[in-house]
């Protein structure tokens, strides 16, 4: 096993407990989404999407300001991962300067992305957190609010996307030198940035169920390669990890795109939202890599060593989780028809 890999083993073991915890489920961090479109003075088309967590509806309710009444609806439609409610409301005096509250959000770990479009054409995009479960509608928030909202969600999407992080970690356990690591991470970044843009702009699409199964398979693929690296053997992947990182990065980019499109995109600011989300993903990814490298450095300074069986554990963690997710997602794909 490479010198870098031996030290990274200890870092992985410290992270593995979090990865194996019941709460560490890939892509269970989907935010709720509220879209308000003003059609006539004080009248709004409302789209309220709440994600399903382990098959259960998110226990959050939208509360509009006093003087709001339903003109039509609400009408609900069930999807595999969420429930979408549509209705039309009339707000006395309009929503500008008033609060829309999310009752129950403070008891969750979910965010709400709120997009408001006024009759004047002005739009605002705000990421509402559980610590501040309300949004105040403003007339002209500016493009900065769109950038910050999608930047934050990009960071959260990668840091809570355990499958993506596990793939990156698997790459780190295979590489032999820092230069090789730089090439692999750069190739992965370039690749998923390409397919993220392609999918988001509507130039390509991969069905979600097969895509998720293939992402899990990419993690499973790395398990045996880590074992080969530990044994001092070689393979195409070990010699050229950047090629494999690029190839699978194209696939992971479609996964990032599904998280972005699930939010809903501001039609007038799609390029800005796409750019901000991608920057957020890169910030989160680099933060994760930096954390692992710092842990590697700490174990090196402390001169910590582990028995042979412990050094094998990372390959099996990557392989077992990859196998579990692959079986789980293929089964869901088959059952879904």
PDB file of N, CA and C in Angstrom, residues 176 225 228-229 231-239:
ATOM      1  N   UNK A 176      -1.054   7.382  -5.260  1.00  0.00           N
ATOM      2  CA  UNK A 176       0.247   7.118  -4.664  1.00  0.00           C
ATOM      3  C   UNK A 176       0.989   8.387  -4.273  1.00  0.00           C
ATOM      4  N   UNK A 225      -9.979  -2.236  -6.064  1.00  0.00           N
ATOM      5  CA  UNK A 225      -8.794  -1.482  -6.466  1.00  0.00           C
ATOM      6  C   UNK A 225      -7.991  -1.030  -5.247  1.00  0.00           C
ATOM      7  N   UNK A 228      -5.983  -4.014  -4.146  1.00  0.00           N
ATOM      8  CA  UNK A 228      -4.827  -4.207  -5.009  1.00  0.00           C
ATOM      9  C   UNK A 228      -3.715  -3.224  -4.676  1.00  0.00           C
ATOM     10  N   UNK A 229      -4.092  -1.964  -4.429  1.00  0.00           N
ATOM     11  CA  UNK A 229      -3.090  -0.962  -4.076  1.00  0.00           C
ATOM     12  C   UNK A 229      -2.411  -1.322  -2.763  1.00  0.00           C
ATOM     13  N   UNK A 231      -1.913  -4.275  -1.561  1.00  0.00           N
ATOM     14  CA  UNK A 231      -1.042  -5.437  -1.772  1.00  0.00           C
ATOM     15  C   UNK A 231       0.185  -5.115  -2.615  1.00  0.00           C
ATOM     16  N   UNK A 232       0.268  -3.889  -3.103  1.00  0.00           N
ATOM     17  CA  UNK A 232       1.389  -3.530  -3.949  1.00  0.00           C
ATOM     18  C   UNK A 232       1.214  -3.924  -5.394  1.00  0.00           C
ATOM     19  N   UNK A 233       0.007  -4.376  -5.757  1.00  0.00           N
ATOM     20  CA  UNK A 233      -0.273  -4.750  -7.135  1.00  0.00           C
ATOM     21  C   UNK A 233      -0.604  -3.499  -7.948  1.00  0.00           C
ATOM     22  N   UNK A 234      -0.784  -3.689  -9.230  1.00  0.00           N
ATOM     23  CA  UNK A 234      -1.108  -2.549 -10.075  1.00  0.00           C
ATOM     24  C   UNK A 234      -2.260  -2.899 -11.004  1.00  0.00           C
ATOM     25  N   UNK A 235      -2.854  -1.879 -11.572  1.00  0.00           N
ATOM     26  CA  UNK A 235      -3.950  -2.033 -12.538  1.00  0.00           C
ATOM     27  C   UNK A 235      -4.055  -0.717 -13.284  1.00  0.00           C
ATOM     28  N   UNK A 236      -4.913  -0.702 -14.294  1.00  0.00           N
ATOM     29  CA  UNK A 236      -5.097   0.544 -15.045  1.00  0.00           C
ATOM     30  C   UNK A 236      -5.578   1.659 -14.128  1.00  0.00           C
ATOM     31  N   UNK A 237      -6.504   1.330 -13.220  1.00  0.00           N
ATOM     32  CA  UNK A 237      -7.039   2.332 -12.300  1.00  0.00           C
ATOM     33  C   UNK A 237      -5.959   2.883 -11.381  1.00  0.00           C
ATOM     34  N   UNK A 238      -5.104   2.016 -10.858  1.00  0.00           N
ATOM     35  CA  UNK A 238      -4.057   2.447  -9.932  1.00  0.00           C
ATOM     36  C   UNK A 238      -3.009   3.285 -10.661  1.00  0.00           C
ATOM     37  N   UNK A 239      -2.722   2.920 -11.910  1.00  0.00           N
ATOM     38  CA  UNK A 239      -1.738   3.687 -12.680  1.00  0.00           C
ATOM     39  C   UNK A 239      -2.306   5.006 -13.184  1.00  0.00           C
TER      40      UNK A 239
END
